[in-house]
Amino acid sequence: MNAATPALVTVRIDGAAITVPEGTSIAAALARTESGRARLSVSGKPRAPFCGMGVCHECRVQVDGVQQLACLLACRPGQEIRTDGARLGSVVSAPSSEPERSCDILIAGAGPAGLQAALAAAGSGARITLLDENPAAGGQVWRSGPHHRVPDAAQALLDALERHANVTLICGARVVARAGERALLVETATSAWVQRFDQLIVCTGARERLLPFPGWTLPGVTGAGGLQALIKQGFKVRGERIVIAGSGPLLLATAATARLAGARVLHVAEQAEWGEVVRFAASLWRWPAKALQALTLIEPTYRAGSLALAAHGGDRLQAVTLRIGGRTREVECGRLACGFGLAPRTRLAELMGCALQTDGAIAVDAAQQTSVAGIFAAGECTGIGGNERAQAQGRIAGLQASGQAAKVAALNRETATWERFAAGVQRHFALRPAVTERGDLDTLICRCEDVALGALDGCDGWVDAKLQTRCGMGSCQGRVCGTAVQALKGWTPTAPRQLTEPVRLATLASVAHEQALASPHDFLDASAHTPLK
Amino acid sequence: MSDDVVIVGAGIVGAACADALAACGLSVRLIDARWPSATNAGMGHLLILDDNPAELALSSHSLHLWRQWQPQMDAACGWTGCGTLWIAANEAEAQIAMHKQAKLAEAGVVSEWLDAAALARAEPLLRAGLAGALRVPGDAAVYAPRVAAWLLARHPGRITLTHGEVRRIADDGAVVSSVGTFHAGQVLLAGGVASPRLCPDLPIFAKKGYLVITDRYPAQVRHQLVELAYMASSHQAEGDSVAVNVQPRPTGQLLIGSTRQCGREDTQVDPAIVAWLLRDAIALMPALASARAIRTWAGLRPATADGLPVIGAHPDRARLWIAAGHEGHGVTTAPATAALIAAMMTGEEPPLDAAPYRFERWAARP
């Protein structure tokens, strides 16, 4: 709430004009329509933006005829946005394929880790390309928007990077697929290219752990970090009654953001028991910056040992059943933000063949080197440990990737401190069984394909579930339900084969082929119609 | 433990054979290693192929049997009666289509020539300037992994599915596996591309294929669209080839193939091959350019040099039967394969001439 009043932008959503402050995401604009929906589900139910950070694909809409994720795209004057399903051949201006680009060091993700990696590497003179799928750099923790300017620490980093001509920052650009040995496909809303590199630093951050419960697909229900992200994108919550539930320190940060934006935060329900929360809080003296941050987030409605059991409503959320301490009660509210901590985003690393640890984070050594030579990883994708750890790891990765290993030693002690903090978060906010037992047989597990939890009975693993029930076979490719079945059933989702994200066919088609290609019509002529024997 | 028949491999061919044998009253055990299979990786098309009389006989009899199964299958089996459009890019290919129509007619298969204008009406998203297409309305598509599961559930009590890796098939009917040894009167090897591991003289090799599936675009492509060049491509025995095949799934997704890489036994996805396939697909249907792919993958087809499967008794090994080498058409031809196996194993008259598919055809060659 601290930026100057932004200019206004008018877009059309399903034909109706909607005017929003400049910098508002399309996801946030959708919330201002009558239905608030982004799409209709496979079984015809309205769905609205959910994760707020490009993971769940609930907010996929048609923008000028091309399918886009509404939470990753800012409103631009004159955009025609449709929520009534994808059509082929209705493209206003076809996205283009650009010539190949190359760099020495490619950094995927411009959050705290990626920005620090770029700055650390910049001094070497290497040609550095820094990509981020969001409209602006900063990642989730330093997200800016129409009413949220970039925090000072992040702005200082961005200003420093600006002074290095060898660093190129490209926002609104997603790594969507592997294009070859040291090459990735990158896509923006309107173009695509093959990006070649010598070294890769994966700074893909984290996604929220989103777990199923009855009613979790209703518009009005979002992730917890998801709601924070959406508010920063321009989601209007002034005067709304909001319940925040789930687990981890992020609940408090979301409550603070929502309250600043004028929402009425009714309850913050933490699933961990008081004892664990108190032990976690008591341990914060070891990390004074975190302790100070915790003080600013003091939340009068915070209750431990509490859960959102179910969300109720017709076409959108009207009420939530909460268990607070031992008592169950129904609370009327317009919004429920529900997240159970964070999980590393590892698809890109997996695609490149990097090994994961047993906890699902990318395995790295003290030099932030992954199991694949020339590929480094830093930040939340190597384990959930917060902003400071991400920055320290980013600096190490940047130095290592640019041949400045001698400067690394001092940084290793810093990361060790934050590793201990990370371990504390994992330990104290471990999920209680009650969390994973909320769903009934009819509760959807796969939001893309509308597969109910009960359908998974009789399946004995992720691949079996995919083949027999279509769980994880939809647009998001198991990004949400894969994480959920891991928590619920202990199944491990399989690694992607080529794609990290849904990608336009034209983008995939732009990869060059080294050999001369035979047209199928050539050998048809050659063989005429006599059987080839 | 002893069964009448042990089947190695529970893909669509193994499952169809189990179903047919159980229908004859036999007890059947399937042992499946859960390796990646052509059944799970393939397109699930039910396509009448007429490259030679044996292929036409097997596929047209199979389509007849598929239509008997269809009313009994559950929705998850994904039956789509979409028919096929064999697309002719130019006059020369239109002539090939006419020839194909005559061959199909001889076998009693209905087809219809659509000229350029009729084709544009049938599939408005195809590029302009095509010569026309041969429509085969009886062709269809299914979701093969579910059909296999459905087949295995049709004769409860007579079919047992065991997950394990078969290591050896002995001539006394003992099947040695990672989960124990099973005994059977007869053993049927239906292991797809892995079959030669257990029967090294089987001349089956891998033809790698790539597929791309899109997000949902309901009701915008109505037929399975296949370039006429597919026929030639599918019988290439070396090198790489692409012939576009776009199949509308009941979900509204589009499944896009097909490529053939001979002699490749890995399932890595090579981005250059995917790009080649999609360039050709977009050339055929420009509106695909902005459609979103949500997954790409590769699988291996169990191929033989003459493009026909091996169906029947092994000439030298007692009790061993083979149903393998169906290349990219195992889903189409599983029902007739099963009917042949069941008839031959029980001493009944086969529903079609079994000779073209016999293992011995290899021995007869120089």
JSON list of N, CA and C in Angstrom, two decimals, chain A residues 401-466:
[
{"chain": "A", "resi": 401, "resn": "ALA", "atom": "N", "xyz": [29.63, -20.88, -10.56]},
{"chain": "A", "resi": 401, "resn": "ALA", "atom": "CA", "xyz": [29.34, -21.03, -11.99]},
{"chain": "A", "resi": 401, "resn": "ALA", "atom": "C", "xyz": [30.21, -20.12, -12.84]},
{"chain": "A", "resi": 402, "resn": "SER", "atom": "N", "xyz": [30.72, -19.03, -12.24]},
{"chain": "A", "resi": 402, "resn": "SER", "atom": "CA", "xyz": [31.51, -18.07, -13.01]},
{"chain": "A", "resi": 402, "resn": "SER", "atom": "C", "xyz": [33.00, -18.19, -12.71]},
{"chain": "A", "resi": 403, "resn": "GLY", "atom": "N", "xyz": [33.41, -19.31, -12.11]},
{"chain": "A", "resi": 403, "resn": "GLY", "atom": "CA", "xyz": [34.83, -19.56, -11.90]},
{"chain": "A", "resi": 403, "resn": "GLY", "atom": "C", "xyz": [35.46, -18.69, -10.82]},
{"chain": "A", "resi": 404, "resn": "GLN", "atom": "N", "xyz": [34.66, -18.31, -9.83]},
{"chain": "A", "resi": 404, "resn": "GLN", "atom": "CA", "xyz": [35.20, -17.48, -8.73]},
{"chain": "A", "resi": 404, "resn": "GLN", "atom": "C", "xyz": [35.12, -18.23, -7.40]},
{"chain": "A", "resi": 405, "resn": "ALA", "atom": "N", "xyz": [35.43, -19.53, -7.46]},
{"chain": "A", "resi": 405, "resn": "ALA", "atom": "CA", "xyz": [35.24, -20.39, -6.29]},
{"chain": "A", "resi": 405, "resn": "ALA", "atom": "C", "xyz": [36.00, -19.90, -5.07]},
{"chain": "A", "resi": 406, "resn": "ALA", "atom": "N", "xyz": [37.13, -19.22, -5.29]},
{"chain": "A", "resi": 406, "resn": "ALA", "atom": "CA", "xyz": [37.95, -18.79, -4.15]},
{"chain": "A", "resi": 406, "resn": "ALA", "atom": "C", "xyz": [37.18, -17.87, -3.22]},
{"chain": "A", "resi": 407, "resn": "LYS", "atom": "N", "xyz": [36.18, -17.18, -3.74]},
{"chain": "A", "resi": 407, "resn": "LYS", "atom": "CA", "xyz": [35.45, -16.22, -2.90]},
{"chain": "A", "resi": 407, "resn": "LYS", "atom": "C", "xyz": [34.34, -16.86, -2.08]},
{"chain": "A", "resi": 408, "resn": "VAL", "atom": "N", "xyz": [34.19, -18.18, -2.22]},
{"chain": "A", "resi": 408, "resn": "VAL", "atom": "CA", "xyz": [33.00, -18.82, -1.66]},
{"chain": "A", "resi": 408, "resn": "VAL", "atom": "C", "xyz": [33.10, -19.09, -0.16]},
{"chain": "A", "resi": 409, "resn": "ALA", "atom": "N", "xyz": [34.32, -19.41, 0.34]},
{"chain": "A", "resi": 409, "resn": "ALA", "atom": "CA", "xyz": [34.49, -19.97, 1.67]},
{"chain": "A", "resi": 409, "resn": "ALA", "atom": "C", "xyz": [33.66, -19.28, 2.75]},
{"chain": "A", "resi": 410, "resn": "ALA", "atom": "N", "xyz": [33.71, -17.96, 2.80]},
{"chain": "A", "resi": 410, "resn": "ALA", "atom": "CA", "xyz": [33.03, -17.25, 3.88]},
{"chain": "A", "resi": 410, "resn": "ALA", "atom": "C", "xyz": [31.52, -17.45, 3.84]},
{"chain": "A", "resi": 411, "resn": "LEU", "atom": "N", "xyz": [30.98, -17.70, 2.67]},
{"chain": "A", "resi": 411, "resn": "LEU", "atom": "CA", "xyz": [29.53, -17.82, 2.52]},
{"chain": "A", "resi": 411, "resn": "LEU", "atom": "C", "xyz": [29.00, -19.13, 3.07]},
{"chain": "A", "resi": 412, "resn": "ASN", "atom": "N", "xyz": [29.87, -20.16, 3.12]},
{"chain": "A", "resi": 412, "resn": "ASN", "atom": "CA", "xyz": [29.38, -21.46, 3.54]},
{"chain": "A", "resi": 412, "resn": "ASN", "atom": "C", "xyz": [28.88, -21.45, 4.98]},
{"chain": "A", "resi": 413, "resn": "ARG", "atom": "N", "xyz": [29.57, -20.66, 5.87]},
{"chain": "A", "resi": 413, "resn": "ARG", "atom": "CA", "xyz": [29.11, -20.60, 7.27]},
{"chain": "A", "resi": 413, "resn": "ARG", "atom": "C", "xyz": [27.72, -19.99, 7.34]},
{"chain": "A", "resi": 414, "resn": "GLU", "atom": "N", "xyz": [27.49, -19.00, 6.48]},
{"chain": "A", "resi": 414, "resn": "GLU", "atom": "CA", "xyz": [26.20, -18.32, 6.48]},
{"chain": "A", "resi": 414, "resn": "GLU", "atom": "C", "xyz": [25.07, -19.29, 6.11]},
{"chain": "A", "resi": 415, "resn": "THR", "atom": "N", "xyz": [25.31, -20.09, 5.09]},
{"chain": "A", "resi": 415, "resn": "THR", "atom": "CA", "xyz": [24.25, -21.02, 4.68]},
{"chain": "A", "resi": 415, "resn": "THR", "atom": "C", "xyz": [24.01, -22.06, 5.77]},
{"chain": "A", "resi": 416, "resn": "ALA", "atom": "N", "xyz": [25.08, -22.47, 6.47]},
{"chain": "A", "resi": 416, "resn": "ALA", "atom": "CA", "xyz": [24.91, -23.49, 7.52]},
{"chain": "A", "resi": 416, "resn": "ALA", "atom": "C", "xyz": [23.93, -23.00, 8.58]},
{"chain": "A", "resi": 417, "resn": "THR", "atom": "N", "xyz": [24.02, -21.70, 8.94]},
{"chain": "A", "resi": 417, "resn": "THR", "atom": "CA", "xyz": [23.11, -21.13, 9.93]},
{"chain": "A", "resi": 417, "resn": "THR", "atom": "C", "xyz": [21.66, -21.28, 9.47]},
{"chain": "A", "resi": 418, "resn": "TRP", "atom": "N", "xyz": [21.43, -20.93, 8.21]},
{"chain": "A", "resi": 418, "resn": "TRP", "atom": "CA", "xyz": [20.05, -20.97, 7.70]},
{"chain": "A", "resi": 418, "resn": "TRP", "atom": "C", "xyz": [19.55, -22.38, 7.48]},
{"chain": "A", "resi": 419, "resn": "GLU", "atom": "N", "xyz": [20.47, -23.32, 7.24]},
{"chain": "A", "resi": 419, "resn": "GLU", "atom": "CA", "xyz": [20.05, -24.73, 7.15]},
{"chain": "A", "resi": 419, "resn": "GLU", "atom": "C", "xyz": [19.42, -25.16, 8.46]},
{"chain": "A", "resi": 420, "resn": "ARG", "atom": "N", "xyz": [20.00, -24.70, 9.58]},
{"chain": "A", "resi": 420, "resn": "ARG", "atom": "CA", "xyz": [19.44, -25.09, 10.88]},
{"chain": "A", "resi": 420, "resn": "ARG", "atom": "C", "xyz": [18.05, -24.48, 11.06]},
{"chain": "A", "resi": 421, "resn": "PHE", "atom": "N", "xyz": [17.87, -23.26, 10.61]},
{"chain": "A", "resi": 421, "resn": "PHE", "atom": "CA", "xyz": [16.54, -22.64, 10.68]},
{"chain": "A", "resi": 421, "resn": "PHE", "atom": "C", "xyz": [15.54, -23.46, 9.86]},
{"chain": "A", "resi": 422, "resn": "ALA", "atom": "N", "xyz": [15.96, -23.85, 8.65]},
{"chain": "A", "resi": 422, "resn": "ALA", "atom": "CA", "xyz": [15.08, -24.62, 7.76]},
{"chain": "A", "resi": 422, "resn": "ALA", "atom": "C", "xyz": [14.66, -25.92, 8.43]},
{"chain": "A", "resi": 423, "resn": "ALA", "atom": "N", "xyz": [15.61, -26.59, 9.06]},
{"chain": "A", "resi": 423, "resn": "ALA", "atom": "CA", "xyz": [15.30, -27.86, 9.72]},
{"chain": "A", "resi": 423, "resn": "ALA", "atom": "C", "xyz": [14.26, -27.65, 10.81]},
{"chain": "A", "resi": 424, "resn": "GLY", "atom": "N", "xyz": [14.36, -26.52, 11.51]},
{"chain": "A", "resi": 424, "resn": "GLY", "atom": "CA", "xyz": [13.41, -26.21, 12.57]},
{"chain": "A", "resi": 424, "resn": "GLY", "atom": "C", "xyz": [12.00, -26.05, 12.02]},
{"chain": "A", "resi": 425, "resn": "VAL", "atom": "N", "xyz": [11.86, -25.36, 10.90]},
{"chain": "A", "resi": 425, "resn": "VAL", "atom": "CA", "xyz": [10.54, -25.18, 10.29]},
{"chain": "A", "resi": 425, "resn": "VAL", "atom": "C", "xyz": [9.94, -26.54, 9.94]},
{"chain": "A", "resi": 426, "resn": "GLN", "atom": "N", "xyz": [10.76, -27.39, 9.32]},
{"chain": "A", "resi": 426, "resn": "GLN", "atom": "CA", "xyz": [10.26, -28.71, 8.90]},
{"chain": "A", "resi": 426, "resn": "GLN", "atom": "C", "xyz": [9.80, -29.51, 10.12]},
{"chain": "A", "resi": 427, "resn": "ARG", "atom": "N", "xyz": [10.59, -29.44, 11.19]},
{"chain": "A", "resi": 427, "resn": "ARG", "atom": "CA", "xyz": [10.32, -30.28, 12.36]},
{"chain": "A", "resi": 427, "resn": "ARG", "atom": "C", "xyz": [9.07, -29.79, 13.08]},
{"chain": "A", "resi": 428, "resn": "HIS", "atom": "N", "xyz": [9.00, -28.49, 13.34]},
{"chain": "A", "resi": 428, "resn": "HIS", "atom": "CA", "xyz": [7.92, -27.99, 14.19]},
{"chain": "A", "resi": 428, "resn": "HIS", "atom": "C", "xyz": [6.59, -27.92, 13.46]},
{"chain": "A", "resi": 429, "resn": "PHE", "atom": "N", "xyz": [6.62, -27.83, 12.14]},
{"chain": "A", "resi": 429, "resn": "PHE", "atom": "CA", "xyz": [5.35, -27.73, 11.40]},
{"chain": "A", "resi": 429, "resn": "PHE", "atom": "C", "xyz": [5.03, -29.00, 10.63]},
{"chain": "A", "resi": 430, "resn": "ALA", "atom": "N", "xyz": [5.57, -30.13, 11.09]},
{"chain": "A", "resi": 430, "resn": "ALA", "atom": "CA", "xyz": [5.26, -31.42, 10.45]},
{"chain": "A", "resi": 430, "resn": "ALA", "atom": "C", "xyz": [3.75, -31.66, 10.48]},
{"chain": "A", "resi": 431, "resn": "LEU", "atom": "N", "xyz": [3.22, -32.24, 9.39]},
{"chain": "A", "resi": 431, "resn": "LEU", "atom": "CA", "xyz": [1.78, -32.41, 9.28]},
{"chain": "A", "resi": 431, "resn": "LEU", "atom": "C", "xyz": [1.27, -33.48, 10.24]},
{"chain": "A", "resi": 432, "resn": "ARG", "atom": "N", "xyz": [0.17, -33.16, 10.95]},
{"chain": "A", "resi": 432, "resn": "ARG", "atom": "CA", "xyz": [-0.51, -34.16, 11.77]},
{"chain": "A", "resi": 432, "resn": "ARG", "atom": "C", "xyz": [-1.42, -35.00, 10.88]},
{"chain": "A", "resi": 433, "resn": "PRO", "atom": "N", "xyz": [-1.69, -36.24, 11.28]},
{"chain": "A", "resi": 433, "resn": "PRO", "atom": "CA", "xyz": [-2.53, -37.10, 10.43]},
{"chain": "A", "resi": 433, "resn": "PRO", "atom": "C", "xyz": [-3.89, -36.50, 10.13]},
{"chain": "A", "resi": 434, "resn": "ALA", "atom": "N", "xyz": [-4.44, -35.70, 11.06]},
{"chain": "A", "resi": 434, "resn": "ALA", "atom": "CA", "xyz": [-5.77, -35.12, 10.84]},
{"chain": "A", "resi": 434, "resn": "ALA", "atom": "C", "xyz": [-5.83, -34.30, 9.55]},
{"chain": "A", "resi": 435, "resn": "VAL", "atom": "N", "xyz": [-4.69, -33.75, 9.14]},
{"chain": "A", "resi": 435, "resn": "VAL", "atom": "CA", "xyz": [-4.66, -32.91, 7.95]},
{"chain": "A", "resi": 435, "resn": "VAL", "atom": "C", "xyz": [-4.94, -33.72, 6.70]},
{"chain": "A", "resi": 436, "resn": "THR", "atom": "N", "xyz": [-4.32, -34.90, 6.63]},
{"chain": "A", "resi": 436, "resn": "THR", "atom": "CA", "xyz": [-4.44, -35.70, 5.41]},
{"chain": "A", "resi": 436, "resn": "THR", "atom": "C", "xyz": [-5.68, -36.58, 5.44]},
{"chain": "A", "resi": 437, "resn": "GLU", "atom": "N", "xyz": [-6.43, -36.53, 6.52]},
{"chain": "A", "resi": 437, "resn": "GLU", "atom": "CA", "xyz": [-7.62, -37.40, 6.63]},
{"chain": "A", "resi": 437, "resn": "GLU", "atom": "C", "xyz": [-8.91, -36.63, 6.42]},
{"chain": "A", "resi": 438, "resn": "ARG", "atom": "N", "xyz": [-8.81, -35.37, 5.96]},
{"chain": "A", "resi": 438, "resn": "ARG", "atom": "CA", "xyz": [-10.03, -34.56, 5.85]},
{"chain": "A", "resi": 438, "resn": "ARG", "atom": "C", "xyz": [-10.89, -34.93, 4.65]},
{"chain": "A", "resi": 439, "resn": "GLY", "atom": "N", "xyz": [-10.26, -35.38, 3.57]},
{"chain": "A", "resi": 439, "resn": "GLY", "atom": "CA", "xyz": [-11.02, -35.64, 2.36]},
{"chain": "A", "resi": 439, "resn": "GLY", "atom": "C", "xyz": [-11.93, -36.85, 2.52]},
{"chain": "A", "resi": 440, "resn": "ASP", "atom": "N", "xyz": [-13.12, -36.82, 1.88]},
{"chain": "A", "resi": 440, "resn": "ASP", "atom": "CA", "xyz": [-13.93, -38.02, 1.80]},
{"chain": "A", "resi": 440, "resn": "ASP", "atom": "C", "xyz": [-13.79, -38.59, 0.39]},
{"chain": "A", "resi": 441, "resn": "LEU", "atom": "N", "xyz": [-14.52, -39.67, 0.10]},
{"chain": "A", "resi": 441, "resn": "LEU", "atom": "CA", "xyz": [-14.34, -40.36, -1.18]},
{"chain": "A", "resi": 441, "resn": "LEU", "atom": "C", "xyz": [-14.67, -39.46, -2.37]},
{"chain": "A", "resi": 442, "resn": "ASP", "atom": "N", "xyz": [-15.58, -38.49, -2.15]},
{"chain": "A", "resi": 442, "resn": "ASP", "atom": "CA", "xyz": [-16.01, -37.63, -3.25]},
{"chain": "A", "resi": 442, "resn": "ASP", "atom": "C", "xyz": [-15.13, -36.39, -3.42]},
{"chain": "A", "resi": 443, "resn": "THR", "atom": "N", "xyz": [-14.25, -36.13, -2.46]},
{"chain": "A", "resi": 443, "resn": "THR", "atom": "CA", "xyz": [-13.38, -34.96, -2.56]},
{"chain": "A", "resi": 443, "resn": "THR", "atom": "C", "xyz": [-12.46, -35.12, -3.75]},
{"chain": "A", "resi": 444, "resn": "LEU", "atom": "N", "xyz": [-12.40, -34.07, -4.58]},
{"chain": "A", "resi": 444, "resn": "LEU", "atom": "CA", "xyz": [-11.52, -34.16, -5.75]},
{"chain": "A", "resi": 444, "resn": "LEU", "atom": "C", "xyz": [-10.07, -34.12, -5.29]},
{"chain": "A", "resi": 445, "resn": "ILE", "atom": "N", "xyz": [-9.27, -34.98, -5.89]},
{"chain": "A", "resi": 445, "resn": "ILE", "atom": "CA", "xyz": [-7.84, -34.92, -5.64]},
{"chain": "A", "resi": 445, "resn": "ILE", "atom": "C", "xyz": [-7.15, -34.22, -6.82]},
{"chain": "A", "resi": 446, "resn": "CYS", "atom": "N", "xyz": [-7.59, -34.56, -8.04]},
{"chain": "A", "resi": 446, "resn": "CYS", "atom": "CA", "xyz": [-7.00, -33.95, -9.24]},
{"chain": "A", "resi": 446, "resn": "CYS", "atom": "C", "xyz": [-7.96, -32.87, -9.74]},
{"chain": "A", "resi": 447, "resn": "ARG", "atom": "N", "xyz": [-7.55, -31.63, -9.59]},
{"chain": "A", "resi": 447, "resn": "ARG", "atom": "CA", "xyz": [-8.42, -30.51, -9.94]},
{"chain": "A", "resi": 447, "resn": "ARG", "atom": "C", "xyz": [-8.53, -30.31, -11.44]},
{"chain": "A", "resi": 448, "resn": "CYS", "atom": "N", "xyz": [-7.54, -30.76, -12.19]},
{"chain": "A", "resi": 448, "resn": "CYS", "atom": "CA", "xyz": [-7.59, -30.61, -13.65]},
{"chain": "A", "resi": 448, "resn": "CYS", "atom": "C", "xyz": [-8.57, -31.60, -14.26]},
{"chain": "A", "resi": 449, "resn": "GLU", "atom": "N", "xyz": [-8.53, -32.86, -13.81]},
{"chain": "A", "resi": 449, "resn": "GLU", "atom": "CA", "xyz": [-9.34, -33.91, -14.42]},
{"chain": "A", "resi": 449, "resn": "GLU", "atom": "C", "xyz": [-10.55, -34.27, -13.59]},
{"chain": "A", "resi": 450, "resn": "ASP", "atom": "N", "xyz": [-10.76, -33.59, -12.46]},
{"chain": "A", "resi": 450, "resn": "ASP", "atom": "CA", "xyz": [-11.86, -33.86, -11.55]},
{"chain": "A", "resi": 450, "resn": "ASP", "atom": "C", "xyz": [-11.91, -35.34, -11.14]},
{"chain": "A", "resi": 451, "resn": "VAL", "atom": "N", "xyz": [-10.79, -35.84, -10.68]},
{"chain": "A", "resi": 451, "resn": "VAL", "atom": "CA", "xyz": [-10.72, -37.22, -10.19]},
{"chain": "A", "resi": 451, "resn": "VAL", "atom": "C", "xyz": [-10.92, -37.18, -8.67]},
{"chain": "A", "resi": 452, "resn": "ALA", "atom": "N", "xyz": [-11.87, -37.99, -8.18]},
{"chain": "A", "resi": 452, "resn": "ALA", "atom": "CA", "xyz": [-12.16, -38.01, -6.74]},
{"chain": "A", "resi": 452, "resn": "ALA", "atom": "C", "xyz": [-11.17, -38.93, -6.01]},
{"chain": "A", "resi": 453, "resn": "LEU", "atom": "N", "xyz": [-10.97, -38.62, -4.75]},
{"chain": "A", "resi": 453, "resn": "LEU", "atom": "CA", "xyz": [-10.07, -39.42, -3.91]},
{"chain": "A", "resi": 453, "resn": "LEU", "atom": "C", "xyz": [-10.44, -40.90, -3.94]},
{"chain": "A", "resi": 454, "resn": "GLY", "atom": "N", "xyz": [-11.75, -41.18, -3.91]},
{"chain": "A", "resi": 454, "resn": "GLY", "atom": "CA", "xyz": [-12.21, -42.57, -3.88]},
{"chain": "A", "resi": 454, "resn": "GLY", "atom": "C", "xyz": [-11.75, -43.36, -5.10]},
{"chain": "A", "resi": 455, "resn": "ALA", "atom": "N", "xyz": [-11.55, -42.67, -6.22]},
{"chain": "A", "resi": 455, "resn": "ALA", "atom": "CA", "xyz": [-11.14, -43.36, -7.44]},
{"chain": "A", "resi": 455, "resn": "ALA", "atom": "C", "xyz": [-9.75, -43.96, -7.30]},
{"chain": "A", "resi": 456, "resn": "LEU", "atom": "N", "xyz": [-8.96, -43.43, -6.37]},
{"chain": "A", "resi": 456, "resn": "LEU", "atom": "CA", "xyz": [-7.59, -43.93, -6.22]},
{"chain": "A", "resi": 456, "resn": "LEU", "atom": "C", "xyz": [-7.55, -45.24, -5.42]},
{"chain": "A", "resi": 457, "resn": "ASP", "atom": "N", "xyz": [-8.67, -45.59, -4.77]},
{"chain": "A", "resi": 457, "resn": "ASP", "atom": "CA", "xyz": [-8.69, -46.87, -4.06]},
{"chain": "A", "resi": 457, "resn": "ASP", "atom": "C", "xyz": [-8.43, -47.98, -5.06]},
{"chain": "A", "resi": 458, "resn": "GLY", "atom": "N", "xyz": [-7.55, -48.88, -4.74]},
{"chain": "A", "resi": 458, "resn": "GLY", "atom": "CA", "xyz": [-7.26, -49.96, -5.67]},
{"chain": "A", "resi": 458, "resn": "GLY", "atom": "C", "xyz": [-6.06, -49.65, -6.55]},
{"chain": "A", "resi": 459, "resn": "CYS", "atom": "N", "xyz": [-5.64, -48.39, -6.62]},
{"chain": "A", "resi": 459, "resn": "CYS", "atom": "CA", "xyz": [-4.41, -48.08, -7.36]},
{"chain": "A", "resi": 459, "resn": "CYS", "atom": "C", "xyz": [-3.24, -48.27, -6.40]},
{"chain": "A", "resi": 460, "resn": "ASP", "atom": "N", "xyz": [-2.11, -48.69, -6.96]},
{"chain": "A", "resi": 460, "resn": "ASP", "atom": "CA", "xyz": [-1.00, -48.97, -6.04]},
{"chain": "A", "resi": 460, "resn": "ASP", "atom": "C", "xyz": [0.21, -48.08, -6.30]},
{"chain": "A", "resi": 461, "resn": "GLY", "atom": "N", "xyz": [0.01, -46.98, -6.99]},
{"chain": "A", "resi": 461, "resn": "GLY", "atom": "CA", "xyz": [1.14, -46.07, -7.19]},
{"chain": "A", "resi": 461, "resn": "GLY", "atom": "C", "xyz": [0.74, -44.97, -8.16]},
{"chain": "A", "resi": 462, "resn": "TRP", "atom": "N", "xyz": [1.66, -44.04, -8.35]},
{"chain": "A", "resi": 462, "resn": "TRP", "atom": "CA", "xyz": [1.39, -42.85, -9.17]},
{"chain": "A", "resi": 462, "resn": "TRP", "atom": "C", "xyz": [1.08, -43.22, -10.61]},
{"chain": "A", "resi": 463, "resn": "VAL", "atom": "N", "xyz": [1.91, -44.08, -11.22]},
{"chain": "A", "resi": 463, "resn": "VAL", "atom": "CA", "xyz": [1.71, -44.41, -12.64]},
{"chain": "A", "resi": 463, "resn": "VAL", "atom": "C", "xyz": [0.40, -45.17, -12.81]},
{"chain": "A", "resi": 464, "resn": "ASP", "atom": "N", "xyz": [0.13, -46.10, -11.91]},
{"chain": "A", "resi": 464, "resn": "ASP", "atom": "CA", "xyz": [-1.11, -46.85, -11.96]},
{"chain": "A", "resi": 464, "resn": "ASP", "atom": "C", "xyz": [-2.32, -45.90, -11.85]},
{"chain": "A", "resi": 465, "resn": "ALA", "atom": "N", "xyz": [-2.22, -44.94, -10.94]},
{"chain": "A", "resi": 465, "resn": "ALA", "atom": "CA", "xyz": [-3.32, -43.98, -10.76]},
{"chain": "A", "resi": 465, "resn": "ALA", "atom": "C", "xyz": [-3.51, -43.14, -12.01]},
{"chain": "A", "resi": 466, "resn": "LYS", "atom": "N", "xyz": [-2.42, -42.72, -12.62]},
{"chain": "A", "resi": 466, "resn": "LYS", "atom": "CA", "xyz": [-2.51, -41.93, -13.85]},
{"chain": "A", "resi": 466, "resn": "LYS", "atom": "C", "xyz": [-3.22, -42.73, -14.95]}
]
